[in-house]
Coordinates of C-alpha atoms in Angstrom, one line a residue:
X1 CA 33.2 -46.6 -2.9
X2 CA 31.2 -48.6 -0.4
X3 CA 28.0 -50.6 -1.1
X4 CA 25.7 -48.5 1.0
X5 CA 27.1 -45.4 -0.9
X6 CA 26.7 -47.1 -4.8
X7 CA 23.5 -48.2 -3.6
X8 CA 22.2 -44.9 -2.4
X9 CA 23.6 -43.5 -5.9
X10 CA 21.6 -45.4 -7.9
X11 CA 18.6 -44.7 -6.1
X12 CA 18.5 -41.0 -6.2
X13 CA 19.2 -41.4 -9.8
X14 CA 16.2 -43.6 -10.5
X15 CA 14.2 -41.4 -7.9
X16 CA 15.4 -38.5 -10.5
X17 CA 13.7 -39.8 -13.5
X18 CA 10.4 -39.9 -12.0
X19 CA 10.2 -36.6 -11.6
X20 CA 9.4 -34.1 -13.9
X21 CA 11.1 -31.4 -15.5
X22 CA 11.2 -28.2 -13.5
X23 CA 10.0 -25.0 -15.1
X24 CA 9.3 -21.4 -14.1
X25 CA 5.5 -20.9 -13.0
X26 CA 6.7 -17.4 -13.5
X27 CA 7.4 -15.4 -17.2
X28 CA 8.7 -12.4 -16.0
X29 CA 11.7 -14.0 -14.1
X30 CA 15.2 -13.1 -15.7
X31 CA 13.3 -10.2 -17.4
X32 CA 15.3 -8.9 -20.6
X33 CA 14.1 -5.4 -20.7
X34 CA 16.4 -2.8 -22.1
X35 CA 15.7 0.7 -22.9
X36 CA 15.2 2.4 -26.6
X37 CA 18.2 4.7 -27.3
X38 CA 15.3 7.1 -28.0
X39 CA 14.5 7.1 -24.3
X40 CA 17.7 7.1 -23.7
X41 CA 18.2 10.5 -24.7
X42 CA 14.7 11.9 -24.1
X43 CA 14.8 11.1 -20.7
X44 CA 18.9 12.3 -20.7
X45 CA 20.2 9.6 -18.6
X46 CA 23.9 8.5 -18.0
X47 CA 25.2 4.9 -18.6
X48 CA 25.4 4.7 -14.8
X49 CA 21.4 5.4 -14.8
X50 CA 20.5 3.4 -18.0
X51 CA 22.3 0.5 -16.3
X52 CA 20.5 0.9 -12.8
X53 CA 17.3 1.6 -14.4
X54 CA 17.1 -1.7 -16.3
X55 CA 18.2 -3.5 -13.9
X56 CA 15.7 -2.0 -11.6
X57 CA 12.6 -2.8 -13.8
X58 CA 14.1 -6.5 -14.1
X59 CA 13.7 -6.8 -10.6
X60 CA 10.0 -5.2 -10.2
X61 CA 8.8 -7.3 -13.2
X62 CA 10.1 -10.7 -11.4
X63 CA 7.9 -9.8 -8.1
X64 CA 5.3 -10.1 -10.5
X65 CA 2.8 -13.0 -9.4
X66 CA 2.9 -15.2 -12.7
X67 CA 2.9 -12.7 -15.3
X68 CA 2.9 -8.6 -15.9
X69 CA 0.1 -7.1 -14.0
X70 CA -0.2 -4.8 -17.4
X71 CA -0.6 -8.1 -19.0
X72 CA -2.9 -9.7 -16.4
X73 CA -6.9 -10.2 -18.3
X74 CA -8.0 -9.9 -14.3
X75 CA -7.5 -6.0 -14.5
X76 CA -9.3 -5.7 -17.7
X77 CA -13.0 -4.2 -17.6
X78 CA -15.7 -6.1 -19.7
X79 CA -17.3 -4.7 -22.5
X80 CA -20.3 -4.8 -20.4
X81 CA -19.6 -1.6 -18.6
X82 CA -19.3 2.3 -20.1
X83 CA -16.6 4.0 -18.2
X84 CA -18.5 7.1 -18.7
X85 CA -21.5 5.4 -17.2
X86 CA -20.3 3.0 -14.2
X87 CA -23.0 1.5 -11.7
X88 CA -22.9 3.3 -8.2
X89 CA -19.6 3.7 -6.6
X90 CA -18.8 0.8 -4.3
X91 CA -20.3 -2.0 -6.6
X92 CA -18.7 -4.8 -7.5
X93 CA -17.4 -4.9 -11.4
X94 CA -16.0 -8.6 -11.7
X95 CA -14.8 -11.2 -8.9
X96 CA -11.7 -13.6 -8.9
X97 CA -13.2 -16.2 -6.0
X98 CA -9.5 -18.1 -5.6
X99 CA -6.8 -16.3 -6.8
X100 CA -4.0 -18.9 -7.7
X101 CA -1.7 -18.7 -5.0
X102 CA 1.0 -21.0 -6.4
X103 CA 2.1 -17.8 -8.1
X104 CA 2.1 -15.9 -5.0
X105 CA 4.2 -16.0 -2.1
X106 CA 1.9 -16.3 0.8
X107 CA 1.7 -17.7 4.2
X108 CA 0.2 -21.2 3.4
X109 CA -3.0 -21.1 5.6
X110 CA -4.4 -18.2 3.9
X111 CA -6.2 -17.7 0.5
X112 CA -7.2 -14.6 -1.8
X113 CA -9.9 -13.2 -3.5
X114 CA -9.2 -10.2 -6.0
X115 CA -12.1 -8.0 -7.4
X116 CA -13.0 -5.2 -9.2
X117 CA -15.2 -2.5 -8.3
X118 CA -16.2 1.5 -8.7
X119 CA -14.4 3.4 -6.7
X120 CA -14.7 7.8 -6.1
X121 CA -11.5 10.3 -7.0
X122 CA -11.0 13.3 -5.1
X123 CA -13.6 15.3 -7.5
X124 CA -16.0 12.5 -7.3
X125 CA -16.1 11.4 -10.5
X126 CA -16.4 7.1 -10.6
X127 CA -13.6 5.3 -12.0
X128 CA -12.5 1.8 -11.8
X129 CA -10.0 0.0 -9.5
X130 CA -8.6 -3.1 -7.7
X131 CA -8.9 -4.8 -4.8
X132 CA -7.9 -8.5 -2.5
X133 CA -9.6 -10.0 -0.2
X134 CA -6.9 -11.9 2.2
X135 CA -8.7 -14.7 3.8
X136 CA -7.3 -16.6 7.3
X137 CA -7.6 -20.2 7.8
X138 CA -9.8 -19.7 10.0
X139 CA -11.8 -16.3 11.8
X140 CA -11.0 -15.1 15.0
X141 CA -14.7 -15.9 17.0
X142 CA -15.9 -12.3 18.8
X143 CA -19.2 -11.6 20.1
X144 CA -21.4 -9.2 18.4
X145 CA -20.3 -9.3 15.4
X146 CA -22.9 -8.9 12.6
X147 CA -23.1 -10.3 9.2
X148 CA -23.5 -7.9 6.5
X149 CA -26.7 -9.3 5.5
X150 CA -30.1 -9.5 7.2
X151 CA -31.2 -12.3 5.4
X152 CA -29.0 -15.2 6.6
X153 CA -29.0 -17.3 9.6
X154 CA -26.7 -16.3 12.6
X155 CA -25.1 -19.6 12.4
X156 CA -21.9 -19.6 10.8
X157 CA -18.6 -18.1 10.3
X158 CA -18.0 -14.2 10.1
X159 CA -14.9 -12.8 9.0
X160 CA -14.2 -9.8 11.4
X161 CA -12.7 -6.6 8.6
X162 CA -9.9 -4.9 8.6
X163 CA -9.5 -2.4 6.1
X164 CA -6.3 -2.2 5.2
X165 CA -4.4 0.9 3.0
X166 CA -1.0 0.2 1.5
X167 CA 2.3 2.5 1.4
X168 CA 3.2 3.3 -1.9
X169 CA 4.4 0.4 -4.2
X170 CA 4.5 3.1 -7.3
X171 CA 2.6 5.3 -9.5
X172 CA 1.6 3.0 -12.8
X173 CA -0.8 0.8 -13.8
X174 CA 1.8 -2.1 -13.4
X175 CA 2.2 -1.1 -8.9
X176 CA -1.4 -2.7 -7.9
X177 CA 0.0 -5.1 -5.0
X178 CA -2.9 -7.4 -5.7
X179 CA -0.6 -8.7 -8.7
X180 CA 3.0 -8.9 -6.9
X181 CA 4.0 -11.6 -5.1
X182 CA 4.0 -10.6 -1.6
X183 CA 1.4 -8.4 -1.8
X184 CA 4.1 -5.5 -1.0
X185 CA 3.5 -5.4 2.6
X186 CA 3.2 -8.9 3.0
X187 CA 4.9 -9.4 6.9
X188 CA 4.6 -5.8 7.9
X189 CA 0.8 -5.4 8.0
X190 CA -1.7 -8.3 5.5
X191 CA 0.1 -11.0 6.5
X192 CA 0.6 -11.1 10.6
X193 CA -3.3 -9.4 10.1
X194 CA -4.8 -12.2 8.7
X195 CA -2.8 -15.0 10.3
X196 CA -4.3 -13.7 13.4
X197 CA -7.8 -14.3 12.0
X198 CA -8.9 -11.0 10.2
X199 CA -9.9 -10.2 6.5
X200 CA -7.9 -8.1 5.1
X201 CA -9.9 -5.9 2.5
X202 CA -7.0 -3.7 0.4
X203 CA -7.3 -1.4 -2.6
X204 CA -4.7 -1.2 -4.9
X205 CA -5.7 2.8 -5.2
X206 CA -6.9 3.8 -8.9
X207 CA -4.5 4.2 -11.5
X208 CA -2.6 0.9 -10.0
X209 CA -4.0 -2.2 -11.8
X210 CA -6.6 -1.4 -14.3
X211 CA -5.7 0.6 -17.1
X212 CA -6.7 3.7 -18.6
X213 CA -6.5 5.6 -14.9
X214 CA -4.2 7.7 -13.4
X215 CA -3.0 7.4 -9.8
X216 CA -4.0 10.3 -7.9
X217 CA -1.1 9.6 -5.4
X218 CA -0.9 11.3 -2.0
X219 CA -4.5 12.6 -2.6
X220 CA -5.1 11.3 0.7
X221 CA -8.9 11.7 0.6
X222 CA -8.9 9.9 -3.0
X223 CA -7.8 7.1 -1.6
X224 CA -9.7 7.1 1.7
X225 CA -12.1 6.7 -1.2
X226 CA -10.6 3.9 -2.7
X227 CA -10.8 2.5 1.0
X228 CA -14.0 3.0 1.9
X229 CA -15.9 1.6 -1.1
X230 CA -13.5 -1.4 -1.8
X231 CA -15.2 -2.2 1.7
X232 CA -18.2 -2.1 0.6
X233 CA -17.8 -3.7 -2.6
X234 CA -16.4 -6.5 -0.4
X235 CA -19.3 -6.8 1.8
X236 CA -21.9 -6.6 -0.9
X237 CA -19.9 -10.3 -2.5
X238 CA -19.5 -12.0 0.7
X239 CA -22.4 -10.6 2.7
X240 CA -22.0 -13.9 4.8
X241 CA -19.0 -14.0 5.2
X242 CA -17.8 -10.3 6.1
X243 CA -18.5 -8.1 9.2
X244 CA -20.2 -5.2 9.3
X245 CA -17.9 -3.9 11.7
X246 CA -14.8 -2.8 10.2
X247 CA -11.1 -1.3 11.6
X248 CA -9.0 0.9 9.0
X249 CA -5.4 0.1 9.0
X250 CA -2.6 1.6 7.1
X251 CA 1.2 2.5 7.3
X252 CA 3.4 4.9 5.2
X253 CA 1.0 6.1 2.2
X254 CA -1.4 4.0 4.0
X255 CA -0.9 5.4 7.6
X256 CA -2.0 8.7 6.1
X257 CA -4.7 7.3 4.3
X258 CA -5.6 5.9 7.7
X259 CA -5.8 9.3 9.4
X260 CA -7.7 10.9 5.8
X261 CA -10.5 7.6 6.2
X262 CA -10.6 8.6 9.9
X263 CA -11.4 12.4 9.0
X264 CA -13.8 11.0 6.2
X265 CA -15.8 9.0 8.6
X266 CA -16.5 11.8 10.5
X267 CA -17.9 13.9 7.4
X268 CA -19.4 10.9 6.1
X269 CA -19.9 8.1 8.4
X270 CA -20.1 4.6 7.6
X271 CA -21.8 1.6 10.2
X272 CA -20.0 -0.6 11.2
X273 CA -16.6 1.6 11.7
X274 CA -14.5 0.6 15.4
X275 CA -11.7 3.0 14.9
X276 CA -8.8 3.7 12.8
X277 CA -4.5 2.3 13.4
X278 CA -2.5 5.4 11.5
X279 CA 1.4 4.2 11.6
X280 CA 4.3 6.0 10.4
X281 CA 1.7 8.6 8.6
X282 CA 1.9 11.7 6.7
X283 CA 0.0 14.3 7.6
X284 CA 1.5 17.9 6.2
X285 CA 2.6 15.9 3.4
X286 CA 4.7 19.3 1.9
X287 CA 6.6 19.8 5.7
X288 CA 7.8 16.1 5.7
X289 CA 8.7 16.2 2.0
X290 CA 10.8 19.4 2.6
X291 CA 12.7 17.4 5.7
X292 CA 13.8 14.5 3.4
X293 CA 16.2 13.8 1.2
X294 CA 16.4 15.0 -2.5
X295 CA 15.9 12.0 -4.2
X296 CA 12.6 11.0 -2.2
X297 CA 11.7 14.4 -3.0
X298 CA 12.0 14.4 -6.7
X299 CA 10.0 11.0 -6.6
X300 CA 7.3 11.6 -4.3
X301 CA 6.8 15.7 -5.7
X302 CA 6.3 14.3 -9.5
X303 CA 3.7 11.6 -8.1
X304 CA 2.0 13.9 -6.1
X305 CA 2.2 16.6 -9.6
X306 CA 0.3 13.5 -11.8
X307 CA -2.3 13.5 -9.4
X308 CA -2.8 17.2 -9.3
X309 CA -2.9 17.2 -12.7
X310 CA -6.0 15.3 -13.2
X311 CA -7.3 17.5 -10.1
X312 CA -6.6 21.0 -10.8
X313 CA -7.7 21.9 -14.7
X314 CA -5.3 24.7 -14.4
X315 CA -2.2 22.6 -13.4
X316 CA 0.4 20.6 -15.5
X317 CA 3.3 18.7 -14.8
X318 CA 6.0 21.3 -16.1
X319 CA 4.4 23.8 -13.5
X320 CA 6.3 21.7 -11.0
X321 CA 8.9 19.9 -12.6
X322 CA 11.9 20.6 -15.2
X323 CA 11.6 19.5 -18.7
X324 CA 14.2 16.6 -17.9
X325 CA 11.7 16.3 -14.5
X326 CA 8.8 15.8 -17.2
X327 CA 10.9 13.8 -19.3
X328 CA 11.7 11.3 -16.5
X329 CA 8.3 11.2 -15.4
X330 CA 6.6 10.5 -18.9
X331 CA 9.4 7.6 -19.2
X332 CA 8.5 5.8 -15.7
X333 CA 4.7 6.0 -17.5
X334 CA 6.0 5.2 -20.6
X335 CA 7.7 1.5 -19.3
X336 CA 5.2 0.9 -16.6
X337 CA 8.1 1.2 -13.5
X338 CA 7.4 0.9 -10.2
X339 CA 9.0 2.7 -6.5
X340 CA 12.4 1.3 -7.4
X341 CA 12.6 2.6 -11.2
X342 CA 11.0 5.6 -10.4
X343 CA 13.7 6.0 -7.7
X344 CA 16.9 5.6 -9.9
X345 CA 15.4 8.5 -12.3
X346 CA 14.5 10.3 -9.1
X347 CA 18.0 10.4 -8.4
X348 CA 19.1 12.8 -11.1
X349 CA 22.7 11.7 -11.9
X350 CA 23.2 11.6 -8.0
X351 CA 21.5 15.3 -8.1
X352 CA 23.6 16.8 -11.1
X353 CA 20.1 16.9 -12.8
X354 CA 17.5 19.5 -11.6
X355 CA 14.1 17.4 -11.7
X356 CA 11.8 20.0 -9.4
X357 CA 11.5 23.7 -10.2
X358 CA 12.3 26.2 -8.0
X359 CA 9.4 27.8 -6.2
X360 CA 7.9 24.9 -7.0
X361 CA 6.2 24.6 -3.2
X362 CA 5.8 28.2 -2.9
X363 CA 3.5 28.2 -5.9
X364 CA -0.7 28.8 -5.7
X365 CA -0.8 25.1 -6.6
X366 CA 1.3 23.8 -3.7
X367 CA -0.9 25.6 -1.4
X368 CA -4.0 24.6 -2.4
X369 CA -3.0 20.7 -2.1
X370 CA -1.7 21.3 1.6
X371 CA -5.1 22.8 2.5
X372 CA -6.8 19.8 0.5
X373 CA -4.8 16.7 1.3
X374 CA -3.8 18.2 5.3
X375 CA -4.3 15.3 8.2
X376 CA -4.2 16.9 11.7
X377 CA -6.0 20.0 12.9
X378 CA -9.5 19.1 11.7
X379 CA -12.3 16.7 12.9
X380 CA -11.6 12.7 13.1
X381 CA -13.6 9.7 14.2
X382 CA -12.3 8.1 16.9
X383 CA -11.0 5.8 18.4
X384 CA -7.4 6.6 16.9
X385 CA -3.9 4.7 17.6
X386 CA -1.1 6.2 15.9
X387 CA 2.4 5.0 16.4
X388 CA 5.5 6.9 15.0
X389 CA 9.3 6.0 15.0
X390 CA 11.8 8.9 15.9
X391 CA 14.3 8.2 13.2
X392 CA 11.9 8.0 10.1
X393 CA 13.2 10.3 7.3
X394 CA 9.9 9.8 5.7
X395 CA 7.1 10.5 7.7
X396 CA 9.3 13.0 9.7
X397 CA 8.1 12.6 13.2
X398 CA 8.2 16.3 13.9
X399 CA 6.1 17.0 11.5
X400 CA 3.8 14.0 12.7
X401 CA 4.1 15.1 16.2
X402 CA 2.8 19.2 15.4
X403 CA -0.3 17.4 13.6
X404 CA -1.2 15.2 16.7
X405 CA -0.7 18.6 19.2
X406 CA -2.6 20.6 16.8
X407 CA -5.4 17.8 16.7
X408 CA -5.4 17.4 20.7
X409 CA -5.4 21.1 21.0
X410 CA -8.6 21.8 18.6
X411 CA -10.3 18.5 20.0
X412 CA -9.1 17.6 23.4
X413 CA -11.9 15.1 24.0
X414 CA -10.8 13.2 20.8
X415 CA -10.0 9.5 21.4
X416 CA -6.1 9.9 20.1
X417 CA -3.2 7.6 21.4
X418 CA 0.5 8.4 20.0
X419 CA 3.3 6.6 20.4
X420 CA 6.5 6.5 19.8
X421 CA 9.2 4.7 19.9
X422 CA 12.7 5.7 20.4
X423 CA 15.6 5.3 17.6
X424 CA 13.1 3.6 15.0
X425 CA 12.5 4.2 11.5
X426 CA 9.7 4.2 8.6
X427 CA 8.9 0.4 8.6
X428 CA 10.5 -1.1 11.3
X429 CA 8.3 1.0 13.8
X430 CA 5.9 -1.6 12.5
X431 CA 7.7 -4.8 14.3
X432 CA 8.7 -2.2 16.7
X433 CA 5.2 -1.9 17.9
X434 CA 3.5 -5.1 16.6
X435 CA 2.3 -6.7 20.0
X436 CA 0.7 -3.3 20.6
X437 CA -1.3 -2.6 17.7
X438 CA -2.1 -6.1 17.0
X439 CA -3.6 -6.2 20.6
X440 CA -5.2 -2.4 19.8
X441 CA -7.5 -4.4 16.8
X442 CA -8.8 -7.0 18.9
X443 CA -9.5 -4.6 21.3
X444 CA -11.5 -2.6 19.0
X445 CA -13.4 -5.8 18.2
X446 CA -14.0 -6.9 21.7
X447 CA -15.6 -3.6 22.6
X448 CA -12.9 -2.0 25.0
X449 CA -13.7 1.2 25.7
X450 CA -11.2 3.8 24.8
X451 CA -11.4 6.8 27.0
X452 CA -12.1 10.4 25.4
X453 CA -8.6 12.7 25.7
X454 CA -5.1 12.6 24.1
X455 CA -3.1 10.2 25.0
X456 CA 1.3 10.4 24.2
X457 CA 3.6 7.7 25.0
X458 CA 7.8 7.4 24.0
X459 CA 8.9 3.9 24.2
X460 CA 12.6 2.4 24.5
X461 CA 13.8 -0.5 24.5
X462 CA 14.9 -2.4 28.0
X463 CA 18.5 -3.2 26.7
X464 CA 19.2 -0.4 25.2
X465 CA 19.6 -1.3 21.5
X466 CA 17.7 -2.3 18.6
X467 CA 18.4 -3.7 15.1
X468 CA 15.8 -1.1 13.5
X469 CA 18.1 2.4 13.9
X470 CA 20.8 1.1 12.0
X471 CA 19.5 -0.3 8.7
X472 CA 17.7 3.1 7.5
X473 CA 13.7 3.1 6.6
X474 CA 14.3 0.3 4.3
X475 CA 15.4 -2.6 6.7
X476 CA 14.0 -5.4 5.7
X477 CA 16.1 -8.4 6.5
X478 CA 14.3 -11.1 4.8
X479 CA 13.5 -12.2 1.2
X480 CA 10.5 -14.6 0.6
X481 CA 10.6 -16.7 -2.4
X482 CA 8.1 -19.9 -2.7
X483 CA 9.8 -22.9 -4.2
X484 CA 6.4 -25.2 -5.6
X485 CA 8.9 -28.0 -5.8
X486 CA 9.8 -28.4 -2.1
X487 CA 13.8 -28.3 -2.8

């Protein structure tokens, strides 16, 4: 062994001792969970599903951003408040300034905020929720923009807004992105947002986060709700920080909570409001559930049956689902799972189980909540960009496509631009189409006029090909993981 290699030896090993011991920031990694054999049998699931299903929450519980959102004190409510008697929706309930981002795995120029606030369901009843603030390094300068307070000096920064709505991370109190590590979205819509200069103001939705709630999910309008008053919670903390003028964002879940905020700011508009970006959206939610597969269906139908069953006081789960449907579903709630739990019990024994009834979406109940929850064919405030990929088994673009003609037809001086693009799916439209609804957003801010009339565009790409079509709606190539020790 040379000198130059015994020499180098030696250092690293004294260079070793001066460091200290590595731990985990991080107590939910290598997550032990295991089920009871009492749900187990409740719940009437094979070895096969028992093994997936643990393995499942393991995984969910180590996105967690230092610990178990259930187990987070942020989420909890003070003793200060009476959830029977909660200030005016849209007021702010407690404030985390600088969220510890060493648990987090976020783009290194940015910082978070989270907060609490009152927030509206679909019956209007006040409840509490969640909510982050993503802040960039710096804002992206336009003219015009206003502070959200009258009684500060024009000088200094403003933040221009976008209000952002999520896709769906789950149906528990343990899904509030604000407590996983990437946010969920992270490179498809927060992060890309705010690295271009742009607060990112984004609800968790009630019933994800704080406990005690129950996620009304795919009540659209609930969490148009959810949208709208997180905003103004926001801008009521940082009045001098935060523009009034504001652009709603959203994709999946989100995208049609995009097009629902869009139709509520027509009914009930709020200043400051440039125009809404609806991607990959659902709009008749029951049309693109009956084009999907089963096991999306079993997951999304018994999510969309809790919601209804805090709606509708004449509505339970069982009208809906199977007892082993109702079964499943009060075990997901029962362990505090997330979208990929939920989805191993969704898939029934690879469909040997029955989880929805039959007739389910003939019933009074199913009709009733497409009427309620329908985007398209009804009044919207404009300007609106939606942008749709042609392969996406979720939001089926058919069904996407019928809303935006119905909506042209009934309001053909509506500011509407569709586009889509050719052989993408769910998610990947949103790289698909990033240059073009990243440039939409500043455009809104700058003060471009959009001209009145429907507008439809099909992109391709040049070449021919794309990596999008062949990976399915969940294509994500990438994992980010943040290493605190730099090795």
């Amino acid at each position: 062994m040379s000198f130059l290699r015994i020499s180098t030896l030696l250092y690293l090993l004294a260079v070793q001792d001066t460091f200290a011991l590595l731990d985990s920031q991080n107590n939910t990694f290598n997550s032990t969970f295991r089920l009871t054999a009492q749900q187990i049998a409740t719940a009437n699931l094979s070895a096969d599903t028992v093994q997936n299903l643990e393995t499942a929450i393991q995984y969910e519980r180590s996105n967690n951003a230092g610990y178990l959102i259930q187990d987070d004190p942020f989420y909890i409510l003070g003793d200060e408040y009476d959830l029977d008697n909660l200030p005016p929706q849209g007021t702010i309930l407690k404030v985390e300034e600088h969220t510890n981002l060493t648990l987090y795995t976020l783009p290194n120029s940015l910082s978070m905020s989270r907060f609490l606030y009152v927030t509206e369901t679909f019956n209007g009843t006040s409840v509490p929720a969640s909510a982050y603030v993503l802040w960039p390094y710096q804002p992206r300068s336009f003219q015009n923009l206003t502070k959200c307070s009258s009684n500060v000096s024009e000088d200094g920064p403003v933040y221009p807004v976008v209000a952002f709505a999520h896709g769906t991370s789950g149906q528990t109190q343990a899904c509030a992105p604000s407590g996983l590590r990437n946010l969920w979205d992270q490179w498809n819509e927060p992060f890309p947002i705010a690295l271009q200069g742009y607060a990112v103001v984004a609800p968790d939705y009630a019933g994800l986060g704080v406990p005690n709630g129950i996620s009304q999910y795919f009540m659209l309008p609930a969490q148009a709700n959810d949208l709208y008053h997180a905003l103004a919670a926001a801008q009521s903390q940082w009045p001098t920080l935060l523009s009034k003028e504001f652009v709603v964002a959203g994709q999946s879940q989100g995208g049609g909570v995009a097009w629902s905020a869009a139709q509520r700011q027509h009914n009930r508009p709020v200043d400051g409001y440039l125009g809404t970006l609806a991607a990959s959206p659902f709009t008749d939610v029951l049309a693109a559930i009956a084009a999907d597969n089963e096991a999306q269906n079993n997951g999304r139908v018994a999510g969309i049956a809790q919601g209804l069953n805090t709606v509708l006081p004449d509505f339970s789960l069982s009208d809906w689902l199977t007892p082993v449907g109702v079964a499943r579903w009060n075990l997901i709630h029962d362990i505090l799972g997330c979208g990929v739990a939920s989805g191993q019990l969704s898939a029934a024994e690879g469909g040997a189980l029955q989880i929805l009834k039959t007739g389910w979406n003939e019933s009074w109940s199913a009709n009733w909540y497409r009427s309620a929850v329908m985007n398209g064919g009804k009044p919207f405030a404009g300007p609106m960009l939606i942008i749709q990929g042609t392969e996406d088994p979720n939001a089926n673009e058919p069904v996407v496509t019928k809303s935006v003609n119905e909506t042209c037809e009934l309001f053909p001086e509506a500011q509407l631009q569709y586009i889509r693009y050719h052989n993408v799916t769910h998610t990947p439209v949103m790289m698909a189409a990033h240059h073009t609804w990243m440039d939409w957003i500043h455009d809104r801010f700058t003060g471009l006029e959009v001209p009145r009339g429907c507008v439809q565009q099909t992109f391709s790409p040049p070449r021919g090909i794309n990596g999008a079509q062949f990976k399915g709606w969940m294509s994500q190539m990438w994992f980010v993981e943040y290493d605190v020790y730099g090795i």
